[in-house]
Coordinates of C-alpha atoms and ligand atoms in Angstrom, one line a residue:
M15 CA 0.0 0.0 0.0
N16 CA 2.8 2.4 0.9
K17 CA 5.4 1.1 -1.5
F18 CA 5.6 4.3 -3.4
K19 CA 6.7 6.1 -0.3
Y20 CA 9.6 3.7 0.1
Y21 CA 10.7 4.2 -3.4
F22 CA 10.8 7.9 -2.7
V23 CA 12.8 7.4 0.4
L24 CA 15.2 5.1 -1.4
L25 CA 15.6 7.6 -4.1
L26 CA 16.6 10.3 -1.7
A27 CA 19.1 8.0 -0.1
G28 CA 20.4 7.0 -3.5
L29 CA 20.9 10.6 -4.5
A30 CA 23.0 11.3 -1.4
I31 CA 25.2 8.3 -2.1
V32 CA 26.0 9.2 -5.6
S33 CA 26.2 13.0 -5.3
C34 CA 29.9 13.2 -4.8
N35 CA 31.2 14.1 -8.2
K36 CA 34.9 13.6 -8.7
N37 CA 37.5 14.6 -11.2
D38 CA 36.9 16.0 -14.6
D39 CA 36.2 12.7 -16.4
D40 CA 32.6 12.8 -15.2
K41 CA 32.9 9.7 -13.2
T42 CA 30.7 9.4 -10.2
E43 CA 32.2 7.9 -7.1
V44 CA 29.7 5.9 -5.1
V45 CA 30.3 6.4 -1.4
P46 CA 28.7 3.6 0.6
L47 CA 26.7 4.5 3.7
R48 CA 28.6 4.3 6.9
D49 CA 28.0 1.4 9.2
Y50 CA 25.0 2.3 11.4
Q51 CA 26.4 0.7 14.6
E52 CA 29.8 2.4 14.2
Q53 CA 28.3 5.8 13.5
F54 CA 25.9 5.5 16.4
N55 CA 28.9 4.7 18.7
T56 CA 30.7 7.8 17.5
D57 CA 27.5 10.0 17.8
N58 CA 26.7 8.7 21.3
A59 CA 30.2 9.4 22.5
D60 CA 30.0 12.9 21.2
I61 CA 26.5 13.4 22.7
E62 CA 27.7 12.1 26.1
E63 CA 30.7 14.3 26.1
Y64 CA 28.4 17.3 25.3
L65 CA 26.0 16.4 28.1
K66 CA 28.9 16.2 30.6
T67 CA 30.5 19.5 29.6
N68 CA 27.5 21.7 29.1
Y69 CA 24.8 23.1 31.5
I70 CA 21.3 24.4 30.8
T71 CA 19.2 27.3 31.9
V72 CA 15.4 27.3 31.4
T73 CA 13.1 30.3 31.6
A74 CA 9.5 30.2 33.0
N75 CA 8.3 30.0 29.3
M76 CA 10.6 26.9 28.7
D77 CA 13.1 28.8 26.6
V78 CA 16.5 27.1 27.0
T79 CA 20.1 28.2 26.8
I80 CA 22.8 25.6 26.8
S81 CA 26.4 26.7 27.4
P82 CA 29.8 25.2 28.2
I83 CA 30.5 24.8 31.9
T84 CA 32.9 27.4 33.2
D85 CA 32.2 27.0 36.9
A86 CA 31.4 23.4 37.9
A87 CA 30.2 24.5 41.4
S88 CA 27.3 26.6 40.1
Q89 CA 26.7 25.0 36.7
P90 CA 25.5 21.3 37.0
S91 CA 26.1 19.4 33.8
I92 CA 23.1 18.2 31.8
M93 CA 24.2 14.7 32.4
S94 CA 23.8 15.3 36.2
Y95 CA 20.0 15.2 35.6
L96 CA 20.0 11.6 34.4
D97 CA 17.1 9.8 36.1
S98 CA 16.5 12.8 38.3
A99 CA 13.5 12.6 40.7
T100 CA 12.6 16.2 39.7
Y101 CA 12.6 18.2 36.5
P102 CA 14.7 18.7 34.5
K103 CA 15.1 15.0 34.2
L104 CA 17.4 13.4 31.6
V105 CA 16.2 10.0 30.2
L106 CA 18.1 7.5 28.2
R107 CA 15.6 5.7 25.9
E108 CA 16.3 2.5 24.0
I109 CA 14.9 2.5 20.5
P110 CA 15.3 -1.0 18.9
Y111 CA 15.1 -2.4 15.3
I112 CA 15.8 0.8 13.4
H113 CA 18.6 0.1 10.9
G114 CA 18.9 -3.3 12.5
I115 CA 20.6 -1.9 15.7
T116 CA 19.4 -0.7 19.1
Y117 CA 19.7 3.0 19.3
K118 CA 19.9 4.8 22.6
M119 CA 18.7 8.4 22.7
Y120 CA 19.0 10.9 25.5
Y121 CA 16.2 13.4 26.0
L122 CA 15.6 16.0 28.7
I123 CA 12.2 16.5 30.1
L124 CA 11.7 20.1 31.2
R125 CA 8.0 19.6 31.8
E126 CA 5.8 16.6 30.8
G127 CA 2.7 18.6 30.0
S128 CA -0.9 18.4 31.4
G129 CA -2.9 17.5 28.3
V130 CA -2.8 14.6 25.8
A131 CA 0.1 12.8 24.2
P132 CA 0.4 12.3 20.5
M133 CA 0.9 9.0 18.8
N134 CA 4.1 8.7 16.8
T135 CA 2.0 9.1 13.7
D136 CA -0.2 12.0 14.8
G137 CA 0.2 15.7 13.9
V138 CA 2.0 18.0 16.2
L139 CA 2.0 21.8 16.6
T140 CA 5.4 22.6 18.0
A141 CA 7.7 25.5 18.6
Y142 CA 11.3 24.3 18.2
R143 CA 14.9 25.3 17.8
G144 CA 17.4 23.0 16.1
E145 CA 21.2 22.8 16.2
Y146 CA 23.7 20.2 15.0
L147 CA 26.7 18.9 16.9
K148 CA 30.1 18.8 15.3
R149 CA 33.5 17.7 16.4
V150 CA 36.2 20.2 15.4
E151 CA 39.7 18.8 14.9
K152 CA 42.7 20.2 16.9
T153 CA 44.4 23.2 15.4
D154 CA 47.5 25.1 16.3
T155 CA 45.4 27.5 18.5
E156 CA 42.6 25.2 19.7
P157 CA 42.3 21.7 21.1
E158 CA 39.8 19.2 19.6
H159 CA 36.3 20.2 20.8
L160 CA 32.6 20.0 20.1
T161 CA 30.6 22.8 18.7
T162 CA 26.9 23.4 18.0
T163 CA 25.6 25.3 15.1
F164 CA 22.0 26.7 14.8
F165 CA 20.1 25.7 11.7
D166 CA 16.4 26.2 12.1
Q167 CA 13.7 27.4 14.5
V168 CA 10.0 28.0 14.6
I169 CA 8.8 30.3 17.4
Y170 CA 5.1 30.8 16.5
P171 CA 4.0 27.5 14.8
K172 CA 1.0 27.7 12.5
T173 CA 1.3 24.4 10.7
V174 CA 0.6 21.0 12.2
I175 CA 3.3 18.5 11.2
D176 CA 2.0 15.0 10.4
M177 CA 4.8 12.9 11.9
Y178 CA 4.0 9.9 9.6
V179 CA 3.2 11.4 6.1
G180 CA 5.5 14.3 6.9
N181 CA 8.3 11.8 7.3
V182 CA 9.8 13.6 10.3
I183 CA 13.1 12.2 11.7
K184 CA 12.7 9.2 14.0
G185 CA 14.3 11.2 16.8
W186 CA 11.1 13.3 16.9
S187 CA 8.4 10.6 16.3
E188 CA 10.0 8.2 18.7
T189 CA 10.1 10.9 21.5
F190 CA 7.1 13.2 21.1
P191 CA 4.6 10.5 22.3
L192 CA 6.4 10.7 25.7
F193 CA 5.3 14.4 26.1
K194 CA 1.8 16.0 26.4
T195 CA 0.2 19.2 25.3
G196 CA -1.0 21.7 27.9
T197 CA -4.1 24.0 27.9
T198 CA -4.9 26.8 25.5
T199 CA -6.7 30.0 26.0
Y200 CA -7.4 32.7 23.4
N201 CA -6.9 36.4 23.4
G202 CA -9.6 38.8 22.2
D203 CA -7.9 38.9 18.8
G204 CA -8.0 35.1 18.5
T205 CA -4.3 34.6 19.1
P206 CA -3.6 31.6 21.4
N207 CA -1.9 31.4 24.7
Y208 CA -0.3 28.0 25.5
Q209 CA 0.2 27.0 29.1
D210 CA 1.5 23.9 30.9
F211 CA 2.6 22.4 27.6
G212 CA 5.2 19.6 27.5
A213 CA 8.7 20.8 26.8
G214 CA 12.0 19.1 26.3
V215 CA 15.4 18.8 24.6
L216 CA 16.2 16.0 22.3
F217 CA 19.8 14.8 21.7
I218 CA 19.5 12.8 18.5
P219 CA 22.2 10.5 17.0
S220 CA 22.5 11.0 13.3
G221 CA 20.9 7.6 12.5
L222 CA 17.6 8.9 14.1
G223 CA 18.2 12.2 12.3
Y224 CA 19.2 12.8 8.7
Y225 CA 22.2 10.4 8.6
A226 CA 23.8 10.7 5.1
A227 CA 21.0 12.7 3.5
P228 CA 20.3 16.0 5.3
P229 CA 17.8 18.2 3.4
S230 CA 19.6 19.9 0.5
S231 CA 18.0 23.2 1.6
S232 CA 19.6 23.1 5.0
T233 CA 23.2 23.7 6.3
I234 CA 23.2 20.4 8.2
P235 CA 26.3 18.3 7.4
T236 CA 26.0 14.5 6.8
Y237 CA 26.2 12.3 9.9
A238 CA 25.4 15.1 12.3
P239 CA 23.8 14.5 15.7
L240 CA 21.0 17.0 16.2
I241 CA 19.9 18.9 19.3
F242 CA 16.3 20.1 19.4
S243 CA 14.6 22.1 22.1
F244 CA 10.8 22.0 21.7
K245 CA 7.4 23.0 23.1
L246 CA 4.5 20.7 22.3
Y247 CA 1.5 23.2 21.9
D248 CA -1.1 21.0 20.3
I249 CA -1.7 17.7 18.5
R250 CA -4.1 16.5 15.7
R251 CA -5.3 13.0 15.7
M252 CA -4.7 11.2 12.4
D253 CA -6.4 8.4 10.5
H254 CA -3.8 7.1 8.0
E255 CA -5.1 4.4 5.7
N256 CA -4.4 5.5 2.2
N257 CA -4.2 4.1 -1.2
G258 CA -0.6 5.2 -1.9
Y259 CA 0.3 8.1 -4.2
S260 CA -0.8 9.1 -7.6
N261 CA 1.4 11.8 -9.3
G262 CA 2.8 12.7 -5.9
V263 CA -0.6 13.2 -4.3
L264 CA -1.6 11.0 -1.4
L265 CA -4.9 9.1 -2.2
E266 CA -6.5 9.2 1.2
N267 CA -9.2 6.7 2.2
P268 CA -9.2 6.6 6.0
D269 CA -11.3 3.9 7.7
G270 CA -12.8 6.2 10.4
V271 CA -10.8 4.7 13.2
F272 CA -8.0 7.1 14.4
D273 CA -4.4 5.8 14.6
Y274 CA -4.5 6.1 18.4
Q275 CA -7.5 3.8 18.4
E276 CA -5.6 1.3 16.3
D277 CA -2.7 1.0 18.8
L278 CA -3.7 -2.5 20.0
N279 CA -1.0 -2.7 22.7
G280 CA -1.6 0.8 23.9
D281 CA 2.1 1.9 24.0
G282 CA 1.5 5.1 22.0
F283 CA 3.3 3.8 18.9
V284 CA 2.2 2.2 15.7
R285 CA 4.8 1.2 13.1
D286 CA 5.0 -0.2 9.6
Y287 CA 7.6 -2.8 9.7
R288 CA 7.2 -3.5 5.9
D289 CA 9.6 -0.6 5.5
T290 CA 12.7 -2.9 5.4
T291 CA 15.0 0.1 4.7
T292 CA 14.3 1.3 8.2
Y293 CA 13.6 -2.1 9.8
P294 CA 15.8 -4.7 8.1
N295 CA 15.1 -7.2 11.0
P296 CA 11.6 -6.4 12.1
P297 CA 9.9 -7.9 15.1
A298 CA 6.3 -9.2 15.1
N299 CA 4.0 -6.3 14.9
P300 CA 1.8 -6.0 18.1
D301 CA -0.6 -3.6 16.3
D302 CA -1.6 -6.0 13.4
S303 CA -4.8 -7.8 14.2
D304 CA -4.8 -10.3 11.3
G305 CA -1.0 -10.8 11.2
D306 CA -0.9 -10.0 7.4
G307 CA 2.0 -7.6 7.9
I308 CA -0.1 -4.5 7.4
P309 CA -0.5 -2.8 10.7
D310 CA -4.1 -1.9 11.6
F311 CA -3.5 1.9 11.2
L312 CA -2.8 1.2 7.5
D313 CA -5.0 -1.9 6.9
H314 CA -8.4 -1.4 5.2
D315 CA -9.5 -4.8 6.6
D316 CA -8.0 -5.1 10.1
D317 CA -9.3 -8.5 10.9
G318 CA -8.8 -10.0 7.5
D319 CA -12.4 -11.3 7.2
G320 CA -12.8 -10.0 3.7
Y321 CA -15.0 -7.1 4.7
T322 CA -13.4 -3.6 4.9
T323 CA -13.4 -1.8 8.2
R324 CA -15.4 1.0 6.6
F325 CA -18.1 -1.5 5.6
E326 CA -18.1 -3.1 9.0
L327 CA -18.5 0.4 10.7
T328 CA -21.5 1.4 8.5
K329 CA -24.6 1.9 10.6
P330 CA -27.9 0.3 9.5
T331 CA -30.1 3.0 8.0
D332 CA -33.1 2.3 10.2
A333 CA -33.9 4.1 13.5
P334 CA -32.5 4.5 16.1
F335 CA -29.1 4.8 14.4
S336 CA -29.7 8.3 13.1
G337 CA -26.8 10.6 14.0
L338 CA -24.3 12.9 12.5
S339 CA -22.5 10.2 10.6
K340 CA -23.4 7.1 8.6
Y341 CA -20.5 5.4 10.4
Y342 CA -20.3 4.3 14.0
P343 CA -17.9 6.4 16.1
Y344 CA -15.2 4.4 18.0
D345 CA -16.8 5.2 21.4
P346 CA -20.2 7.0 22.2
I347 CA -19.9 10.7 21.7
L348 CA -21.6 13.0 24.2
D349 CA -23.4 16.2 23.4
N350 CA -21.1 19.2 23.4
P351 CA -22.5 21.7 26.1
A352 CA -20.7 24.6 24.3
T353 CA -23.1 24.3 21.3
P354 CA -26.6 24.3 22.9
N355 CA -28.4 24.4 19.6
V356 CA -26.7 21.3 18.1
D357 CA -27.0 17.8 19.3
E358 CA -23.6 16.1 18.6
S359 CA -24.4 12.9 20.6
E360 CA -23.7 9.6 18.8
L361 CA -24.8 6.9 21.2
W362 CA -24.3 4.0 18.8
A363 CA -20.5 3.4 18.9
I364 CA -18.8 0.5 17.2
P365 CA -20.5 -2.6 18.6
R366 CA -19.2 -6.0 19.4
R367 CA -20.8 -9.1 17.9
P368 CA -24.4 -9.1 19.1
T369 CA -25.2 -10.9 22.3
G370 CA -29.0 -10.5 22.5
E371 CA -31.8 -13.0 21.7
L372 CA -31.7 -15.2 18.6
T373 CA -33.9 -14.0 15.8
D374 CA -35.6 -17.4 16.0
P375 CA -34.9 -18.8 19.5
T376 CA -35.8 -22.3 18.3
K377 CA -32.9 -22.6 15.9
P378 CA -29.1 -22.3 16.4
E379 CA -27.2 -19.1 15.7
S380 CA -26.3 -18.8 12.0
I381 CA -26.0 -16.3 9.2
T382 CA -29.7 -16.7 8.6
N383 CA -30.6 -16.7 12.4
P384 CA -28.4 -14.0 14.0
R385 CA -28.6 -12.7 17.5
K386 CA -30.0 -9.2 18.1
F387 CA -27.9 -6.3 19.3
V388 CA -28.5 -5.1 22.8
P389 CA -27.5 -1.6 24.1
E390 CA -24.4 -2.9 26.0
D391 CA -23.0 -4.2 22.7
Y392 CA -22.4 -0.6 21.8
T393 CA -20.9 0.6 25.1
A394 CA -19.3 -2.2 27.0
P395 CA -15.7 -1.2 27.8
G396 CA -13.0 -3.5 26.4
R397 CA -15.5 -5.1 24.0
L398 CA -14.0 -6.7 20.8
R399 CA -15.4 -4.4 18.2
I400 CA -16.8 -6.0 15.1
H401 CA -14.1 -4.6 12.7
L402 CA -11.6 -6.6 14.8
D403 CA -13.8 -9.7 15.2
K404 CA -13.2 -12.3 12.4
T405 CA -16.5 -14.1 13.4
Y406 CA -18.6 -11.1 12.4
P407 CA -20.3 -10.5 10.0
Y408 CA -21.4 -14.1 10.2
Q409 CA -19.4 -16.5 8.0
K410 CA -21.2 -18.1 5.1
N411 CA -20.3 -21.7 5.9
Ligands
CA503 CA1 -7.6 4.2 10.7
CA504 CA1 1.5 0.0 19.7
CA505 CA1 -3.2 -6.4 9.2
CA506 CA1 -12.8 -6.7 8.3

């Protein structure tokens, strides 16, 4: 379903590999990608040195300044916050499977946030500032040392970034779900005020950044670890089934179940392990109901029963199923008190296989003698919803 996307990614990588033109005889030298494990070891050593030799100051609005330590007594290193009981707290997170190795990534929690966390495939509205880390060789006047160079920032974000379709670096999508939004109030002119939002600093090894292929429009060198400070202002829930690309345009056909509702093991992440460029040795996918390799968040038929999820979620046309949509919502929706003239309630959520009386109690349950739905079938917590139940609709044999 998404193979076009992978071709695109491969093409980008290919361009980076062959772009080193040499000599005047028009021969192109192919530079192989560096070994992922070796590059990670180098990056991690640089990041750890940086964390031990720099300190951070944070304003009330979560703006950060990181500077080299000049007075160890008054300037605790960033590394000293590792596993701290209070904030700031530095965390070392293991991220397995990407490029066939287990990455480790440091991130600093300045504040977790009081709102909701995005999935790794959701949209995020974030203010951020990015720098890259570089080791400078020894010169006659200076010893070998690490420098950081600013490359990009957004202070007043207006665009939600889709972390899946937008193809953001893994250092972002593997970390943002560990933070939450805050609360938003609006000024008289409609401009937003964000409070209590999650904020942090990411220290990203190059393999979870741009590796050998930084954006050509940027000043980032190849194989550069990245440092992002960010504020998570808002998120947008996404529903990502699509039919690939046509002339570069994504043909969207979502199934009506948001990605976060297709996260079967509830860990905040859904991943497509068919992308063997990113996952050369993939694990079993915990978010793939029918085990066909297509994770639920991209699968048009989650339970593999031959009926699309969209079909299985379609409400009958007779009363009392009238509502705002012809499809069942995932859970019942309550009326919004902020809009007293509109009734947004949708009581008939995605049901489980019906558990009521048989249509004809004298005969066994079958495709021609189904049970009737009862109200709890639409509301029982933890119910196996029909689009994930292979035994519904009733099988023909
Ligand atoms: Ca979906
Ligand atoms: Ca998951
Ligand atoms: Ca599947
Ligand atoms: Ca199905």
